[in-house]
Coordinates of C-alpha atoms and ligand atoms in Angstrom, one line a residue:
M94 CA 0.0 0.0 0.0
N95 CA 1.2 3.5 -0.8
N96 CA 1.7 6.1 2.0
F97 CA -1.3 8.5 2.3
E98 CA -2.9 11.3 4.2
F99 CA -6.7 11.4 4.5
Q100 CA -9.1 14.0 5.6
N101 CA -12.6 14.7 4.4
P102 CA -14.2 17.6 6.2
T103 CA -17.6 17.6 4.5
K104 CA -20.6 17.0 6.9
I105 CA -23.3 14.9 5.2
I106 CA -26.9 15.5 6.2
F107 CA -28.8 12.5 4.7
G108 CA -32.4 11.6 4.4
K109 CA -36.0 12.4 3.8
G110 CA -37.0 16.0 4.7
T111 CA -33.5 17.1 5.4
I112 CA -33.5 20.2 3.2
A113 CA -35.3 22.0 6.1
K114 CA -32.1 21.5 8.1
L115 CA -30.4 24.2 6.0
K116 CA -31.4 26.8 8.6
D117 CA -29.6 24.9 11.3
N118 CA -26.3 24.8 9.4
L119 CA -26.0 28.3 8.0
F120 CA -25.0 31.5 9.8
K121 CA -27.1 34.6 9.7
G122 CA -25.4 37.9 9.1
E123 CA -23.5 36.8 6.0
K124 CA -24.6 37.4 2.4
I125 CA -25.4 34.1 0.8
M126 CA -25.4 33.4 -2.9
M127 CA -27.7 30.5 -3.8
T128 CA -26.6 29.0 -7.2
Y129 CA -28.6 26.7 -9.4
G130 CA -29.0 25.3 -12.9
G131 CA -31.5 25.6 -15.7
G132 CA -34.7 25.5 -13.6
S133 CA -35.4 21.8 -12.7
I134 CA -35.5 22.8 -9.0
K135 CA -38.4 25.2 -9.7
K136 CA -40.5 22.2 -11.1
N137 CA -39.7 19.5 -8.5
G138 CA -40.3 21.5 -5.3
V139 CA -36.6 21.7 -4.3
Y140 CA -36.5 25.5 -4.8
D141 CA -39.5 26.0 -2.6
Q142 CA -38.1 23.8 0.2
V143 CA -34.8 25.7 0.0
K144 CA -36.4 29.2 0.0
K145 CA -38.5 28.2 3.0
A146 CA -35.5 27.0 4.9
L147 CA -33.7 30.3 4.0
E148 CA -36.4 32.6 5.4
G149 CA -34.7 35.3 7.4
F150 CA -31.3 34.9 5.7
D151 CA -29.7 37.4 3.4
V152 CA -29.8 35.6 0.1
I153 CA -29.2 36.5 -3.5
E154 CA -29.7 34.0 -6.4
F155 CA -27.6 33.1 -9.4
G156 CA -29.4 30.7 -11.7
G157 CA -28.6 29.4 -15.2
I158 CA -25.5 27.3 -14.6
E159 CA -25.6 24.9 -17.5
P160 CA -24.7 21.2 -17.5
N161 CA -20.9 21.1 -18.0
P162 CA -20.7 24.6 -16.3
D163 CA -19.2 27.3 -18.5
F164 CA -16.4 29.5 -17.5
D165 CA -18.1 32.6 -19.0
T166 CA -21.3 32.0 -17.1
L167 CA -19.5 31.5 -13.8
M168 CA -17.4 34.6 -14.3
K169 CA -20.7 36.6 -14.2
A170 CA -21.4 35.1 -10.7
V171 CA -17.8 35.9 -9.6
K172 CA -18.3 39.6 -10.6
I173 CA -21.6 39.7 -8.6
C174 CA -19.9 38.1 -5.5
R175 CA -17.1 40.8 -5.7
E176 CA -19.6 43.7 -6.1
Q177 CA -22.0 42.6 -3.4
G178 CA -19.6 41.2 -0.8
V179 CA -21.0 37.6 -0.8
G180 CA -19.6 35.6 2.1
F181 CA -21.1 32.1 1.5
L182 CA -22.1 30.1 -1.5
L183 CA -25.0 27.5 -1.5
A184 CA -25.1 25.3 -4.6
V185 CA -28.5 23.7 -5.3
G186 CA -28.1 21.2 -8.1
G187 CA -26.2 18.4 -9.6
G188 CA -22.4 18.1 -10.2
S189 CA -22.4 21.0 -12.7
V190 CA -23.9 23.5 -10.2
I191 CA -21.7 22.2 -7.4
D192 CA -18.5 22.3 -9.5
G193 CA -19.4 25.7 -10.9
T194 CA -19.9 27.0 -7.4
K195 CA -16.5 25.6 -6.4
F196 CA -15.0 27.5 -9.2
I197 CA -16.7 30.7 -8.1
A198 CA -15.4 30.0 -4.6
A199 CA -11.9 29.7 -5.9
A200 CA -12.1 32.7 -8.2
V201 CA -13.6 35.5 -6.2
E202 CA -10.3 36.5 -4.5
Y203 CA -8.1 35.3 -7.3
K204 CA -5.6 37.8 -8.5
G205 CA -4.9 37.2 -12.2
D206 CA -6.6 35.4 -15.1
E207 CA -9.1 33.1 -13.5
W208 CA -8.8 30.5 -16.3
E209 CA -5.4 29.7 -14.7
I210 CA -7.4 28.0 -11.9
L211 CA -7.9 25.3 -14.4
T212 CA -4.7 25.4 -16.4
K213 CA -2.3 25.9 -13.5
K214 CA -4.5 24.0 -10.9
T215 CA -4.4 26.8 -8.5
T216 CA -6.9 28.9 -6.4
A217 CA -7.1 32.1 -4.5
E218 CA -5.3 32.2 -1.2
E219 CA -8.8 32.4 0.5
C220 CA -11.7 30.6 -1.1
L221 CA -15.3 31.4 -0.2
P222 CA -16.9 28.7 1.9
L223 CA -19.7 26.7 0.2
A224 CA -22.3 24.1 0.9
S225 CA -24.6 22.1 -1.3
V226 CA -28.1 20.7 -1.6
L227 CA -27.6 17.8 -4.1
T228 CA -30.3 17.1 -6.6
M229 CA -28.5 14.5 -8.8
P230 CA -26.4 11.6 -7.5
A231 CA -23.5 11.1 -9.9
T232 CA -20.3 13.0 -9.5
G233 CA -19.5 12.9 -5.7
S234 CA -18.8 16.6 -5.9
E235 CA -21.0 17.1 -2.9
M236 CA -18.3 15.4 -0.8
N237 CA -15.1 15.9 -2.7
S238 CA -12.6 18.8 -3.5
N239 CA -12.8 18.5 -7.3
A240 CA -14.5 20.5 -10.0
V241 CA -14.6 20.2 -13.8
I242 CA -15.2 23.5 -15.8
S243 CA -15.9 23.8 -19.5
R244 CA -15.1 26.7 -21.8
R245 CA -17.3 26.6 -24.9
A246 CA -15.5 29.5 -26.5
T247 CA -12.4 27.3 -26.9
K248 CA -14.0 23.9 -26.8
E249 CA -12.0 23.0 -23.7
K250 CA -12.8 21.2 -20.4
F251 CA -10.4 20.9 -17.5
D252 CA -10.5 20.0 -13.8
F253 CA -9.0 21.4 -10.7
G254 CA -9.0 20.3 -7.1
S255 CA -8.2 22.0 -3.8
P256 CA -8.9 21.1 -0.1
K257 CA -10.2 24.7 0.1
V258 CA -13.3 23.8 -2.0
Y259 CA -14.7 20.9 0.0
P260 CA -18.4 21.7 0.8
V261 CA -18.7 22.6 4.5
F262 CA -21.9 20.4 4.4
S263 CA -24.1 18.8 1.9
I264 CA -27.7 17.9 2.1
L265 CA -28.6 14.6 0.4
D266 CA -32.4 14.0 0.3
P267 CA -33.0 10.9 -1.8
E268 CA -36.5 12.1 -2.7
V269 CA -34.9 14.5 -5.3
V270 CA -34.2 11.4 -7.4
Y271 CA -38.0 11.1 -8.2
S272 CA -37.9 13.9 -10.8
I273 CA -34.6 13.0 -12.6
P274 CA -35.2 12.0 -16.2
K275 CA -34.3 8.4 -17.0
H276 CA -31.3 9.2 -19.2
Q277 CA -29.8 11.4 -16.5
K278 CA -30.2 8.7 -13.9
A279 CA -28.4 6.3 -16.4
N280 CA -25.6 8.9 -16.8
G281 CA -25.3 9.1 -13.0
L282 CA -25.2 5.3 -12.6
A283 CA -22.5 5.0 -15.3
D284 CA -20.5 7.9 -14.0
S285 CA -20.4 6.7 -10.3
F286 CA -19.6 3.1 -11.4
I287 CA -16.6 4.4 -13.4
H288 CA -15.4 6.6 -10.6
V289 CA -14.9 3.4 -8.7
I290 CA -13.2 1.7 -11.7
E291 CA -10.7 4.6 -12.0
Q292 CA -9.5 4.0 -8.4
Y293 CA -9.7 0.2 -8.5
L294 CA -8.8 -1.1 -12.0
T295 CA -5.1 -0.3 -11.9
D296 CA -2.3 -2.6 -10.6
D297 CA -2.7 -4.9 -7.6
I298 CA -0.6 -3.5 -4.8
N299 CA -2.2 -5.5 -2.0
T300 CA -5.0 -3.1 -0.8
P301 CA -7.8 -5.5 0.3
V302 CA -9.7 -3.0 2.4
Q303 CA -9.9 -0.5 -0.5
D304 CA -10.7 -3.3 -3.0
R305 CA -13.5 -4.9 -1.1
W306 CA -15.0 -1.3 -0.5
A307 CA -14.7 -0.6 -4.2
E308 CA -16.4 -3.9 -5.1
G309 CA -19.2 -3.3 -2.6
V310 CA -20.0 0.1 -4.2
M311 CA -19.9 -1.3 -7.7
K312 CA -22.2 -4.2 -6.8
T313 CA -24.6 -1.9 -5.1
I314 CA -24.7 0.3 -8.3
I315 CA -25.3 -2.8 -10.5
E316 CA -28.1 -4.1 -8.2
T317 CA -29.7 -0.8 -7.6
A318 CA -29.7 0.4 -11.3
P319 CA -32.9 -1.4 -12.5
K320 CA -34.8 -0.3 -9.3
V321 CA -33.7 3.4 -9.9
L322 CA -34.4 3.5 -13.6
V323 CA -38.2 2.7 -13.3
D324 CA -40.6 5.7 -13.6
K325 CA -41.5 5.6 -9.8
P326 CA -38.5 4.3 -7.9
D327 CA -39.0 3.4 -4.2
Y328 CA -37.3 5.5 -1.6
D329 CA -34.8 2.8 -0.6
A330 CA -33.6 2.4 -4.1
C331 CA -33.1 6.2 -4.4
A332 CA -31.3 6.3 -1.0
N333 CA -28.9 3.5 -1.9
Y334 CA -28.1 5.0 -5.3
M335 CA -27.5 8.3 -3.8
W336 CA -25.1 7.1 -1.1
A337 CA -23.3 4.8 -3.5
A338 CA -22.7 7.7 -5.9
T339 CA -21.3 9.8 -3.0
C340 CA -19.1 7.0 -1.8
A341 CA -17.8 6.3 -5.3
L342 CA -15.9 9.6 -5.2
N343 CA -15.5 10.9 -1.7
F344 CA -11.9 9.6 -1.5
F345 CA -12.8 6.6 0.8
I346 CA -11.5 4.2 -2.0
S347 CA -8.4 6.1 -3.1
P348 CA -6.1 6.3 -0.1
G349 CA -3.0 4.2 -0.6
V350 CA -4.0 2.9 -4.1
N351 CA -2.8 3.8 -7.6
Q352 CA -5.3 5.6 -9.7
D353 CA -6.1 5.7 -13.4
W354 CA -8.5 8.5 -14.6
S355 CA -7.6 8.2 -18.2
T356 CA -11.1 7.2 -19.2
H357 CA -12.3 10.5 -17.6
M358 CA -9.6 12.6 -19.3
I359 CA -10.5 11.2 -22.7
G360 CA -14.2 11.6 -21.9
H361 CA -13.7 15.3 -21.0
E362 CA -12.4 15.8 -24.6
L363 CA -15.4 14.1 -26.1
T364 CA -17.7 16.4 -24.1
A365 CA -15.6 19.5 -25.1
L366 CA -15.6 18.5 -28.8
C367 CA -18.9 16.8 -29.3
G368 CA -21.1 18.0 -26.5
L369 CA -21.8 14.5 -25.2
D370 CA -23.0 14.0 -21.6
H371 CA -20.2 13.1 -19.1
G372 CA -21.6 9.7 -18.2
V373 CA -22.1 8.8 -21.9
T374 CA -18.5 9.6 -22.8
L375 CA -17.2 7.3 -20.0
A376 CA -19.4 4.4 -21.1
I377 CA -18.0 4.8 -24.6
V378 CA -14.4 5.0 -23.6
L379 CA -14.0 2.5 -20.7
P380 CA -14.3 -0.8 -22.7
G381 CA -11.5 0.5 -24.9
T382 CA -9.3 1.4 -21.9
M383 CA -9.8 -2.1 -20.5
R384 CA -9.0 -3.8 -23.8
V385 CA -5.9 -1.7 -24.7
M386 CA -4.6 -1.8 -21.2
R387 CA -5.5 -5.4 -20.4
K388 CA -1.9 -6.6 -19.9
E389 CA -1.0 -3.8 -17.4
K390 CA -4.4 -4.3 -15.6
K391 CA -4.5 -8.0 -15.8
A392 CA -4.5 -8.9 -12.0
K393 CA -7.1 -6.3 -11.2
I394 CA -9.4 -7.2 -14.2
L395 CA -9.3 -10.8 -13.1
M396 CA -10.2 -9.8 -9.5
Y397 CA -13.0 -7.6 -10.8
A398 CA -14.4 -10.3 -13.1
K399 CA -14.6 -12.7 -10.1
N400 CA -15.7 -10.4 -7.3
V401 CA -18.1 -8.1 -9.2
F402 CA -19.5 -10.3 -12.0
G403 CA -18.8 -13.8 -10.7
I404 CA -16.9 -14.8 -13.8
T405 CA -14.4 -17.6 -13.1
Q406 CA -14.6 -20.0 -16.0
G407 CA -12.0 -20.0 -18.8
S408 CA -8.4 -19.0 -19.4
D409 CA -7.2 -15.7 -18.0
E410 CA -7.6 -14.1 -21.4
E411 CA -11.1 -15.4 -21.8
I412 CA -12.1 -14.2 -18.4
I413 CA -10.8 -10.7 -19.2
D414 CA -12.8 -10.7 -22.5
K415 CA -15.9 -11.7 -20.6
A416 CA -15.4 -9.0 -17.9
I417 CA -15.1 -6.3 -20.6
E418 CA -18.2 -7.6 -22.3
A419 CA -20.1 -7.6 -19.0
T420 CA -19.1 -4.1 -18.3
E421 CA -20.2 -2.8 -21.7
K422 CA -23.5 -4.8 -21.4
F423 CA -24.1 -3.1 -18.0
F424 CA -23.9 0.3 -19.6
Q425 CA -26.2 -0.8 -22.4
S426 CA -28.6 -2.1 -19.8
L427 CA -28.9 1.5 -18.6
G428 CA -30.0 2.5 -22.1
I429 CA -26.6 4.1 -23.0
K430 CA -25.1 3.5 -26.5
T431 CA -21.4 2.7 -26.2
R432 CA -19.9 3.3 -29.6
L433 CA -18.6 6.6 -31.0
S434 CA -20.5 5.9 -34.2
D435 CA -23.7 5.9 -32.2
Y436 CA -23.1 9.6 -31.7
N437 CA -21.9 10.4 -35.2
A438 CA -18.3 10.9 -33.9
G439 CA -15.6 9.5 -36.1
Q440 CA -12.0 9.5 -37.1
E441 CA -11.7 13.3 -37.1
V442 CA -12.5 13.5 -33.4
I443 CA -10.0 10.8 -32.6
D444 CA -7.3 12.7 -34.6
E445 CA -8.1 15.9 -32.8
I446 CA -7.9 14.3 -29.4
Y447 CA -4.6 12.6 -30.4
N448 CA -3.2 15.9 -31.6
R449 CA -4.3 17.8 -28.4
F450 CA -2.7 15.3 -26.1
E451 CA 0.5 15.2 -28.1
K452 CA 0.7 19.0 -28.1
R453 CA 0.1 19.2 -24.4
G454 CA 2.5 16.3 -23.7
T455 CA -0.4 14.5 -21.9
V456 CA 0.3 11.2 -20.2
L457 CA -2.5 9.5 -18.4
G458 CA -3.3 6.5 -16.2
E459 CA -1.5 4.8 -13.3
H460 CA 2.2 5.5 -13.6
G461 CA 1.7 7.6 -16.8
I462 CA 1.3 4.4 -18.9
V463 CA -1.5 5.8 -21.1
T464 CA 0.3 7.8 -23.8
H465 CA -1.4 9.7 -26.6
E466 CA -0.6 6.7 -28.8
K467 CA -2.5 4.4 -26.4
V468 CA -5.3 7.0 -26.3
R469 CA -5.6 6.7 -30.1
Q470 CA -5.8 2.9 -29.8
I471 CA -8.5 3.2 -27.1
L472 CA -10.6 5.4 -29.3
Q473 CA -10.0 3.4 -32.4
D474 CA -11.5 0.5 -30.5
R475 CA -14.7 2.5 -29.9
L476 CA -15.5 3.5 -33.4
Ligands
NZQ509 O1 -29.8 22.5 -14.8 P1 -31.0 21.9 -14.1 O2 -32.3 22.5 -14.5 O3 -30.8 21.7 -12.6 O4 -31.1 20.3 -14.7 C1 -30.1 19.4 -14.6 C2 -29.3 19.1 -15.8 O5 -30.0 19.5 -16.9 C3 -30.8 18.0 -14.4 N1 -31.2 17.7 -13.0 C4 -30.4 17.7 -11.9 N2 -31.1 17.3 -10.8 C5 -32.3 17.1 -11.2 C6 -32.4 17.3 -12.6 N3 -33.6 17.2 -13.3 C7 -34.7 16.8 -12.6 N4 -34.7 16.5 -11.3 C8 -33.5 16.7 -10.6 N5 -33.5 16.3 -9.2 O6 -29.9 17.1 -14.8 C9 -29.0 17.6 -15.8 C10 -27.6 17.3 -15.6 O7 -27.1 17.9 -14.4 P2 -25.6 18.0 -14.2 O8 -25.4 18.7 -12.9 O9 -24.9 18.4 -15.3 O10 -25.2 16.4 -14.0 P3 -24.0 15.7 -13.2 O11 -24.3 15.7 -11.8 O12 -23.8 14.4 -13.9 O13 -22.8 16.7 -13.4 C11 -22.0 16.6 -14.6 C12 -20.7 17.5 -14.4 O14 -19.9 17.1 -13.3 C13 -18.6 16.9 -13.8 C14 -18.8 16.5 -15.2 O15 -17.6 16.6 -16.0 C15 -19.8 17.5 -15.7 O16 -19.3 18.7 -16.0 N6 -17.8 16.0 -12.9 C16 -17.5 16.4 -11.7 C17 -16.8 15.6 -10.8 C18 -16.3 16.1 -9.5 N7 -16.6 17.3 -9.1 O17 -15.7 15.3 -8.7 C19 -16.3 14.3 -11.2 C20 -17.0 13.7 -12.3 O18 -16.2 12.7 -12.9 C21 -17.4 14.7 -13.4 O19 -16.3 14.9 -14.2
ZN510 ZN1 -17.2 11.2 -13.7

């Protein structure tokens, strides 16, 4: 096991009716900016619950943060925070709203070009504190220190991370899941599953606690998926999906293990260039990553095959093939198409990603083993 330091400061407030607890966890006397997305919270009752809980607080609103939050939109919020002396940010939404709010928190006091927060992975000395009311289980952003920001003007998408942008608290009421459209639930299930994969499917360095935890989260996602995807899911299914998605990327799995994240980095390019949903890009790329990196990941793919899918029959190579097939079938069972050609993306997209990674000198994966050449092979596999 590798050396590690671990601290996750986010308080989780979980369960039915917990949005009302906002008032017990916020301080009066500070100007709060409530951020949200395109308006789903106004249709499903979340907005009304939040506003009720915030009665008596000094709150301004900033709506319109889009899926794959855009730098130019977020800079408008940064400007308002500076002008109005906002002291606390409350994100009400999915990963995009929470990530966008983390960027606002990191940018308000930043001296310099705020895009550097993404390109130089830096933040202001002092970031604004933030909290969240999660409406969409998927990214784990509600309990982690990462954010991914898009810039449509340049067709770019980059991430940053800082301990200064952990939410102080996050409210997770599983009843928000009832209103999520089916394809968004599918995206969230695929995304959270692949978060676990990125921290698990690397090389085996004898980390049984992390591995059994990871397998437990993946099996929960697989078992819960059909129960969540129905039109009227029951509360327990929503609760288990929500907690699994948080645990997939709140850094409980990653201490002491080697991590990959190449599927994510390639996926971000597909979103930036083709506008595909985050979860969809991952479901397209992952089978290619597994196939092209099968030698380097052999021990872990065999462990995954046995412990997650119960595949034990055949030679090692046959077991690996079956595990890749089972993984792709799982994504397809969610209703996600898993080929680039399903989305009219072809050779020109692969060439553009190859060129971008070559120019940036990008190396990905555990130990930097996924070069731009490997990225090309991974994407060719997905045509
Ligand atoms: O904008 P609104 O109106 O809120 O609608 C959203 C949006 O259209 C809708 N939605 C959310 N909750 C809903 C709902 N609709 C009905 N009922 C509800 N309860 O769903 C749509 C998608 O929302 P979005 O926030 O974009 O989805 P998600 O949570 O998947 O976030 C995706 C973003 O997170 C980044 C992705 O790259 C992408 O930009 N990621 C962030 C990570 C992190 N911070 O650690 C890690 C991830 O790997 C990921 O990269
Ligand atoms: Zn993700």
